[in-house]
Structures are given as C-alpha cells and as structure tokens.
mmCIF file with all atom_site columns, C-alpha atoms in Angstrom:
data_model
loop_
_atom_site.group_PDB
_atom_site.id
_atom_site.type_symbol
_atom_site.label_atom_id
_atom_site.label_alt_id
_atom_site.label_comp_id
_atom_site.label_asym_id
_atom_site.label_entity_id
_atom_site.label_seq_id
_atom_site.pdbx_PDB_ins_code
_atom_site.Cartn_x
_atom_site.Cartn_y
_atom_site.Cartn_z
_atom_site.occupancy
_atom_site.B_iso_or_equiv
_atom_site.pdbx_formal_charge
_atom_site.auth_seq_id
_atom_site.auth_comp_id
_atom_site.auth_asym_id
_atom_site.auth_atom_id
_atom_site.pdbx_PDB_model_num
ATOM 1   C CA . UNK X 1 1   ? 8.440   3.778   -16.831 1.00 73.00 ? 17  UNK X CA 1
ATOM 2   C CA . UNK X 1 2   ? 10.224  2.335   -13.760 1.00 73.00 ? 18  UNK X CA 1
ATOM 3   C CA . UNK X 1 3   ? 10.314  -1.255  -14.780 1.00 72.00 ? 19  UNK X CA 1
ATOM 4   C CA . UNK X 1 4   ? 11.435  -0.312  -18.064 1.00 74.00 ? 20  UNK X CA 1
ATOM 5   C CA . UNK X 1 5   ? 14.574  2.091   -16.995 1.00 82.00 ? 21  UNK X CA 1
ATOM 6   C CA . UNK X 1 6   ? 15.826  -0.749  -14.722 1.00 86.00 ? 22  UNK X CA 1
ATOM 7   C CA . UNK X 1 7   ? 14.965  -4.159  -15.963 1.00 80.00 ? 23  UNK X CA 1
ATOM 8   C CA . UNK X 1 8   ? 15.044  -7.499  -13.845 1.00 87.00 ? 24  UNK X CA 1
ATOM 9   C CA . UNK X 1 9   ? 18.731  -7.892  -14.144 1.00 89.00 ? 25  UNK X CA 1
ATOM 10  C CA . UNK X 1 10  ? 19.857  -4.439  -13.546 1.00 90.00 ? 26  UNK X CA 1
ATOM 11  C CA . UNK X 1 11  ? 19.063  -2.911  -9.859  1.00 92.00 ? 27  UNK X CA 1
ATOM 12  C CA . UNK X 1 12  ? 18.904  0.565   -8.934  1.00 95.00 ? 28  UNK X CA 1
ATOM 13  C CA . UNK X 1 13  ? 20.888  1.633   -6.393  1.00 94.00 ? 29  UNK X CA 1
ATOM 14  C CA . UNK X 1 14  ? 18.700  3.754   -3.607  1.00 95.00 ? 30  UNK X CA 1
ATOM 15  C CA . UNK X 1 15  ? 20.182  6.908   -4.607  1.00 95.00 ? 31  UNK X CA 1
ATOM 16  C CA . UNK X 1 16  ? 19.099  6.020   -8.361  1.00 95.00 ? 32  UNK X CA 1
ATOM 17  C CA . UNK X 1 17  ? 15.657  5.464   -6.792  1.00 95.00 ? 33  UNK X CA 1
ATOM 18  C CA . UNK X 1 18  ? 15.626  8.976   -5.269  1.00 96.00 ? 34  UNK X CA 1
ATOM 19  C CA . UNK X 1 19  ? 16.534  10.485  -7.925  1.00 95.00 ? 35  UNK X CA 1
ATOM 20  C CA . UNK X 1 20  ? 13.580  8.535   -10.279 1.00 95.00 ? 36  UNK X CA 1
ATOM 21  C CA . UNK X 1 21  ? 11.339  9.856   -7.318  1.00 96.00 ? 37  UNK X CA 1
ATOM 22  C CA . UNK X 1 22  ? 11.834  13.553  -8.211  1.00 95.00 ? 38  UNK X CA 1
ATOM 23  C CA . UNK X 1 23  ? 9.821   16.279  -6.630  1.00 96.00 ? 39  UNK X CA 1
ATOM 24  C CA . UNK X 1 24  ? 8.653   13.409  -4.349  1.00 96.00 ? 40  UNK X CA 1
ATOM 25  C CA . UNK X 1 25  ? 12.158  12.776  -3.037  1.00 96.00 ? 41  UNK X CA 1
ATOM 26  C CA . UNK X 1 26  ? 12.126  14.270  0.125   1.00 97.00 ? 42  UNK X CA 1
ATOM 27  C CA . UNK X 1 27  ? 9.181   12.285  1.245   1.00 97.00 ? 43  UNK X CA 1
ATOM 28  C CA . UNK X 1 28  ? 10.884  9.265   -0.250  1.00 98.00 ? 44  UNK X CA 1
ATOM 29  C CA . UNK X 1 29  ? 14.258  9.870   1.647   1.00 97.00 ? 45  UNK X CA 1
ATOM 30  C CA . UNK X 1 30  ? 12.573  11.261  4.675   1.00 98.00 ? 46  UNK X CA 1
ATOM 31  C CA . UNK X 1 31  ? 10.371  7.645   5.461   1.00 98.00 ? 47  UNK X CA 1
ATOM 32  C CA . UNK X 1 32  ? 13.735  5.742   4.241   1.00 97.00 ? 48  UNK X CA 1
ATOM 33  C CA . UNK X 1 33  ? 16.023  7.269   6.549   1.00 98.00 ? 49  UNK X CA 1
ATOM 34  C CA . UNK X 1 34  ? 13.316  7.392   9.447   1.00 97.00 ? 50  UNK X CA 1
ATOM 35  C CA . UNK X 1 35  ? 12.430  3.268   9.170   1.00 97.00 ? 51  UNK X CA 1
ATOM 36  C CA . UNK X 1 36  ? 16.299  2.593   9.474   1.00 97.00 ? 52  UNK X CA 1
ATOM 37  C CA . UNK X 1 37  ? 17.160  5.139   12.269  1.00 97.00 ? 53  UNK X CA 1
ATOM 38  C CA . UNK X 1 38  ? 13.556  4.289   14.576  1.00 95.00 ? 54  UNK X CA 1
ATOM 39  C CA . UNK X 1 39  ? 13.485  0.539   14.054  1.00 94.00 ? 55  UNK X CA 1
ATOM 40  C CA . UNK X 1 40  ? 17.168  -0.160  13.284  1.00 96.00 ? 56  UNK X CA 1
ATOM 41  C CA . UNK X 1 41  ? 17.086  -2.018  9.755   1.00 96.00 ? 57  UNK X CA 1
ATOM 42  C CA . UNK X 1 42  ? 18.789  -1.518  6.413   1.00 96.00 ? 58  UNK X CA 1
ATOM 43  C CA . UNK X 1 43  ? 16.392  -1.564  2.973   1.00 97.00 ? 59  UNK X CA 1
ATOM 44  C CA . UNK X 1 44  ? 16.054  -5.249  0.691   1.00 96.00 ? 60  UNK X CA 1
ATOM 45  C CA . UNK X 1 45  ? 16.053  -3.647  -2.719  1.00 96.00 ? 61  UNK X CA 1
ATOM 46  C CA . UNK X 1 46  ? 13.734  -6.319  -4.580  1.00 94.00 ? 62  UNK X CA 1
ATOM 47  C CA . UNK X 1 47  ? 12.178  -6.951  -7.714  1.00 93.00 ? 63  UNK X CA 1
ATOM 48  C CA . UNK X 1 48  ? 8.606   -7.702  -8.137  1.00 89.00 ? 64  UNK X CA 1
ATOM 49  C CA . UNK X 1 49  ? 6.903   -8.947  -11.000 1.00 81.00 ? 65  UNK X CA 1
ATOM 50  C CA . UNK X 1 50  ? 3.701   -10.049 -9.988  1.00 71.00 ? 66  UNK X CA 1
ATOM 51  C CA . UNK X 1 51  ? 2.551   -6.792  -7.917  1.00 64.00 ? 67  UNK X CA 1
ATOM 52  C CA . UNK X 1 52  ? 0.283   -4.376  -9.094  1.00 71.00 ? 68  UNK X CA 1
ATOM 53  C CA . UNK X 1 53  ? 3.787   -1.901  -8.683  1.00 79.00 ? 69  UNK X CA 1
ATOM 54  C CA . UNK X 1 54  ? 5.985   -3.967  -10.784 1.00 84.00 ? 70  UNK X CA 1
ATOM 55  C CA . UNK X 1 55  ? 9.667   -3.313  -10.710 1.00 90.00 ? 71  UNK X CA 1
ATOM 56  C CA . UNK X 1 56  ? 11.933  -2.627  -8.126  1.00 94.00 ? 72  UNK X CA 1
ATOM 57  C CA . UNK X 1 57  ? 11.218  -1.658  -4.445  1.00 95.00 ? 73  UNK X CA 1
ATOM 58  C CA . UNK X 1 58  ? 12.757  -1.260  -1.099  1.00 97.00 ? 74  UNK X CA 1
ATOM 59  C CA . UNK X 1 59  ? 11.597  -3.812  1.615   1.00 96.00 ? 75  UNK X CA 1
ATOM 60  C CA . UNK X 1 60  ? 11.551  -3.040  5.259   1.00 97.00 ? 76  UNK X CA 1
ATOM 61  C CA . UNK X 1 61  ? 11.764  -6.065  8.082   1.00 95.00 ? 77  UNK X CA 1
ATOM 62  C CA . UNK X 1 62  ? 12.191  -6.069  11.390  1.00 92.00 ? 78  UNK X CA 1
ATOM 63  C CA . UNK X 1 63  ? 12.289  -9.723  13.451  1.00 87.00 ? 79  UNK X CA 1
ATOM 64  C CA . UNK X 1 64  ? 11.121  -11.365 10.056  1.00 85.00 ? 80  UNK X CA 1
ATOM 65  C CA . UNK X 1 65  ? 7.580   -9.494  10.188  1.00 87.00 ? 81  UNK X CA 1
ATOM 66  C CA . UNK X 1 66  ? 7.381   -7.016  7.210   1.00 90.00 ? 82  UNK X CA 1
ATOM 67  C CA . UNK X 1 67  ? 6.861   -3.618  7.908   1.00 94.00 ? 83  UNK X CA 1
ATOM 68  C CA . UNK X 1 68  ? 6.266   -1.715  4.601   1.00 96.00 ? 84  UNK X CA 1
ATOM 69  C CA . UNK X 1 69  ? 7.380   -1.867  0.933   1.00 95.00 ? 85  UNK X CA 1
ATOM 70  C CA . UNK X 1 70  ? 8.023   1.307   -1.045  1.00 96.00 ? 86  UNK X CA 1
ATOM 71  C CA . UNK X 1 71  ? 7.607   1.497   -4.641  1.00 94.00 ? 87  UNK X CA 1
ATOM 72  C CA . UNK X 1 72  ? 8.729   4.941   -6.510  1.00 95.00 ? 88  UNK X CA 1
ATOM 73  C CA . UNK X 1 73  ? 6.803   6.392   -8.856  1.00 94.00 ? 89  UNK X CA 1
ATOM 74  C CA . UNK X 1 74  ? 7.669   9.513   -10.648 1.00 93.00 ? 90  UNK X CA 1
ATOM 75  C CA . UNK X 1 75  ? 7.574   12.475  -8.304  1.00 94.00 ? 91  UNK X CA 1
ATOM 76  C CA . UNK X 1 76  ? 5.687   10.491  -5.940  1.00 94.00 ? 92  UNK X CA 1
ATOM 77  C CA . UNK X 1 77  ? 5.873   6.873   -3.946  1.00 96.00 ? 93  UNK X CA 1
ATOM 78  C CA . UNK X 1 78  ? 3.912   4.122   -3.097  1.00 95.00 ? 94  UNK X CA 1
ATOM 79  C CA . UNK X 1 79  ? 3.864   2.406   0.452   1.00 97.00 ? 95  UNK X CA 1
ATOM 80  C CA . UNK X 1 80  ? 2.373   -0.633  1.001   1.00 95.00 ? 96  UNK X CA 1
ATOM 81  C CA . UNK X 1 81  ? 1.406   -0.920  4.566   1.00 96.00 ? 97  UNK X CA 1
ATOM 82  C CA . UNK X 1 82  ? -0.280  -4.179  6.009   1.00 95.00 ? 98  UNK X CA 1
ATOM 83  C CA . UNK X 1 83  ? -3.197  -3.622  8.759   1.00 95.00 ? 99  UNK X CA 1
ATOM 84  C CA . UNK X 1 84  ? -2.923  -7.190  10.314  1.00 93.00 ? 100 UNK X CA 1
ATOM 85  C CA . UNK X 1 85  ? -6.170  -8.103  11.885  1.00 94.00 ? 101 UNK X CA 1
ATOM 86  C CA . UNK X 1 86  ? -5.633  -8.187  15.130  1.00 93.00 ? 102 UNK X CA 1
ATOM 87  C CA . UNK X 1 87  ? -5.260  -4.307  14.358  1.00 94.00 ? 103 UNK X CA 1
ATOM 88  C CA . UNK X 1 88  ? -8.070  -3.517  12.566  1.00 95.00 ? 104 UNK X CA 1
ATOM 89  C CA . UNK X 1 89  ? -10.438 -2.925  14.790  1.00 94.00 ? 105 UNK X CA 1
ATOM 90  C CA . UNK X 1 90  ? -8.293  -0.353  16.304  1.00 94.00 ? 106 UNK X CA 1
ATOM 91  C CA . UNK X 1 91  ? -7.404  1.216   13.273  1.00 96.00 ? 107 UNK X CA 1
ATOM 92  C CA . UNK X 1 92  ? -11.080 1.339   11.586  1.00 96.00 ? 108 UNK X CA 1
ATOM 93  C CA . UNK X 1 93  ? -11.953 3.063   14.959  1.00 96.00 ? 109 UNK X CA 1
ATOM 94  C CA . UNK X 1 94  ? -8.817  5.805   14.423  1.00 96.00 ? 110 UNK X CA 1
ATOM 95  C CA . UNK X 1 95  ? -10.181 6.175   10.745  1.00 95.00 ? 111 UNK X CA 1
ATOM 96  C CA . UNK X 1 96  ? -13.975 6.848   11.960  1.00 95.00 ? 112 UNK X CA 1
ATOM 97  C CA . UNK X 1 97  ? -12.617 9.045   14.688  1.00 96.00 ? 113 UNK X CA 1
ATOM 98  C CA . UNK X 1 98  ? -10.885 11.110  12.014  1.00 96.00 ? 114 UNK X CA 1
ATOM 99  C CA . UNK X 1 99  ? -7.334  10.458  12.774  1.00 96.00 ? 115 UNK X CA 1
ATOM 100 C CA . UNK X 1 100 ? -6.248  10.155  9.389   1.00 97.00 ? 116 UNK X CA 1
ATOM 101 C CA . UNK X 1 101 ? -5.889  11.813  6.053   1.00 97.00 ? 117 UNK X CA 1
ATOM 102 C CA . UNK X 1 102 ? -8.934  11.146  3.571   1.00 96.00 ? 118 UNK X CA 1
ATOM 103 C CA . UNK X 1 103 ? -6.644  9.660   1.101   1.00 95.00 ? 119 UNK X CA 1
ATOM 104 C CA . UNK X 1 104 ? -5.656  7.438   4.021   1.00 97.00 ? 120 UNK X CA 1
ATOM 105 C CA . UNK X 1 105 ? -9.241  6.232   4.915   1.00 97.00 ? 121 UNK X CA 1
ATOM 106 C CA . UNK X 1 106 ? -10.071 5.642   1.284   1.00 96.00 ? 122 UNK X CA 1
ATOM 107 C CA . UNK X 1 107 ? -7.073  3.109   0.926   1.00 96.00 ? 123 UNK X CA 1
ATOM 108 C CA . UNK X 1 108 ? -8.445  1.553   4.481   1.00 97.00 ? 124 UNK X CA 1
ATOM 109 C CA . UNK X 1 109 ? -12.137 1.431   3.273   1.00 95.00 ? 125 UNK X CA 1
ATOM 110 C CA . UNK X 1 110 ? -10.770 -0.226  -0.214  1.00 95.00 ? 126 UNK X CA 1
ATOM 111 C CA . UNK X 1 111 ? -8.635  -2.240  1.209   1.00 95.00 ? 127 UNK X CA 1
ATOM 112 C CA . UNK X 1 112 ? -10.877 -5.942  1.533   1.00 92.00 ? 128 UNK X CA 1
ATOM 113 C CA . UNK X 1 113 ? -10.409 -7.303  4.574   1.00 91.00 ? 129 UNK X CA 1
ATOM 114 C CA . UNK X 1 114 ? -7.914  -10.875 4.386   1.00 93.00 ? 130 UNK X CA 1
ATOM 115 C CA . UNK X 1 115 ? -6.533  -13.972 6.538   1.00 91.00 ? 131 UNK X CA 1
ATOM 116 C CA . UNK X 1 116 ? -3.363  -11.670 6.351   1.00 91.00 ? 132 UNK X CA 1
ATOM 117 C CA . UNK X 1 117 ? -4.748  -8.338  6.816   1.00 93.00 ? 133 UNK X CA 1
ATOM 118 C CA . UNK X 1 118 ? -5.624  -5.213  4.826   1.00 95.00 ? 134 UNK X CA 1
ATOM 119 C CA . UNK X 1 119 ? -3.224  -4.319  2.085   1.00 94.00 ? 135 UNK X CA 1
ATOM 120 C CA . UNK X 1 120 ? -3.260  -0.894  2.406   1.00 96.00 ? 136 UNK X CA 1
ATOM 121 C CA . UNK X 1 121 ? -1.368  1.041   -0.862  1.00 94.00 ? 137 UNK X CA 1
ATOM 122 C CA . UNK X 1 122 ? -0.929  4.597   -0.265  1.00 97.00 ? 138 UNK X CA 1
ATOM 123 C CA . UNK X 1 123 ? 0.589   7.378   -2.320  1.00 96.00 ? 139 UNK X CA 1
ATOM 124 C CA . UNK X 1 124 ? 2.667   9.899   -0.313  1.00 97.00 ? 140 UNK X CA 1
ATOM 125 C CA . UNK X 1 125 ? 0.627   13.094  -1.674  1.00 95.00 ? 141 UNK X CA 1
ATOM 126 C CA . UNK X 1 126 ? 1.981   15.032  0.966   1.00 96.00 ? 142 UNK X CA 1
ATOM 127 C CA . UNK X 1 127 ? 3.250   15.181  4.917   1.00 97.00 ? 143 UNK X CA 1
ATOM 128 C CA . UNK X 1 128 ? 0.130   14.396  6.586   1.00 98.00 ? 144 UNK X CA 1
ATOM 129 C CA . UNK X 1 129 ? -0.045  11.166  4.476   1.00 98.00 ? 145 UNK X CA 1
ATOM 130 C CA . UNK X 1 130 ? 3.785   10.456  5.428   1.00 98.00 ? 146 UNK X CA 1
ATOM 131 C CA . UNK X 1 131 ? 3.027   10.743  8.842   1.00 98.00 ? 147 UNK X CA 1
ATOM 132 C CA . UNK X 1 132 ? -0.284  8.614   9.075   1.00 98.00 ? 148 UNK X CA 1
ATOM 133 C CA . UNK X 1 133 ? 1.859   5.856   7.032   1.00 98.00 ? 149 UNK X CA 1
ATOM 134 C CA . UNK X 1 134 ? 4.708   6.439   10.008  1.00 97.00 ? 150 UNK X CA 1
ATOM 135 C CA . UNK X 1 135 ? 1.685   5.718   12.521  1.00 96.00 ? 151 UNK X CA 1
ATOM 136 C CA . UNK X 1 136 ? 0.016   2.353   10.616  1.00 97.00 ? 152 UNK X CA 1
ATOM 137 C CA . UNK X 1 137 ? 3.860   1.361   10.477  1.00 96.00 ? 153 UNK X CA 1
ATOM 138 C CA . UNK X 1 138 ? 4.447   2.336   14.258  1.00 94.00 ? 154 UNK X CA 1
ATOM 139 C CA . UNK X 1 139 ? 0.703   -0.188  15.344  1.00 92.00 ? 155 UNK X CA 1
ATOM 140 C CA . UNK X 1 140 ? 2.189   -2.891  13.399  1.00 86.00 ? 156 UNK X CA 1
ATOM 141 C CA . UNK X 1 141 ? 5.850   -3.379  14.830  1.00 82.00 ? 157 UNK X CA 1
ATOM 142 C CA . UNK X 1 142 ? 4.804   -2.993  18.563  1.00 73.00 ? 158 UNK X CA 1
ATOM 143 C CA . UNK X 1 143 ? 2.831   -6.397  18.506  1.00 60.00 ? 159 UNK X CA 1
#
C-alpha cells in the first residue's frame, strides 16, 4: 500500500509517484504536467493522515485557492476536485444536461452538498474522466 511504501518521514519524489501509478501513469503525468503548464504552478507534495486517501499527494494552488489534490493509487489516481457553491448550480445543470462521464455524475450526486462546496473524489478510469476533471478544475479557477 501507498502509505506503507513511503511512510510520514520519507517523501516520494513525483517521479516515484509515477512510477507507483503504473498503467495509470500517463493519465497521472498527463493532468500533472497540464495544471503546471495552463495555470502556471509547481506541485506541494504533502502528507495526509486524516483523508480518506491517506499518504502522500500532490497539491495544486493557484492565488491561495486550491485547485485539486491527486492521490495515486496503483494503476490508477484519485483527484479531489472541489465544486464551490457558487458553482453548483451550473455544474448540476452540465451533469443533467449530460456533459459528463457517468462516473463523473455519480461522484457529483454523492458528493453532499457543504459551506465549502462539494468534495468531489474521482478516479481517472479513463480520458473522458481526465478531461471532465480538466473542465470542474477549469469552472473553479476562473472565479
């Protein structure tokens, strides 16, 4: 397990990450290199203890607002992806007008509405997933 092979005091580096990602790695590097080229900031590698993804992660900010976290997972990833609420009514209205993937609208319709938004964790199954995650991402940075 991921949290096992690097402990607290011992971080990955992100190439050790995409290689723990496997099969999933060009997915992984793919949404890593895209958030630092489109919105021009470098990965936090963290560790989280009290997530439901415990371990270590890569963090993505951009003017102090967060815009995903990514945990790996053995040939797959994680991204956690916040709706804030002044976008979800325009995202429940993409998901009912079928703009997304059905994995996509199952994390939405999960996800319980909060003061802080909908925490929205989504496992890159495939391309259409990474690109509806690259859309969510894109509605929360331009407000």
């Amino acid at each position: 397990m991921w949290h096992v092979m690097f402990p607290q005091d011992q971080a990955p580096s992100l190439e050790q990450m995409s290689d723990y990602v496997g099969s999933g790695r060009r997915r992984w590097d793919h949404l890593n290199e895209y958030l630092q080229s489109a919105y021009h900031v470098q990965p936090i590698i963290e560790y989280s203890s009290c997530s439901a993804q415990p371990g270590w992660n890569v963090k993505y900010k951009k003017s102090g607002k967060a815009l995903c976290t990514l945990y790996p997972l053995k040939d797959s990833c994680i991204v956690l992806v916040v709706v804030g609420p002044k976008h979800d009514a325009q995202v429940a209205f993409e998901m009912d007008a079928g703009m997304y993937t059905p994995s996509v609208t199952k994390s939405f319709s999960k996800a319980k509405p909060m003061a802080m938004g909908r925490w929205l964790m989504i496992e890159v199954v495939d391309d259409a997933v990474l690109e509806d995650i690259k859309h969510l991402i894109g509605i929360r940075i331009t407000t």
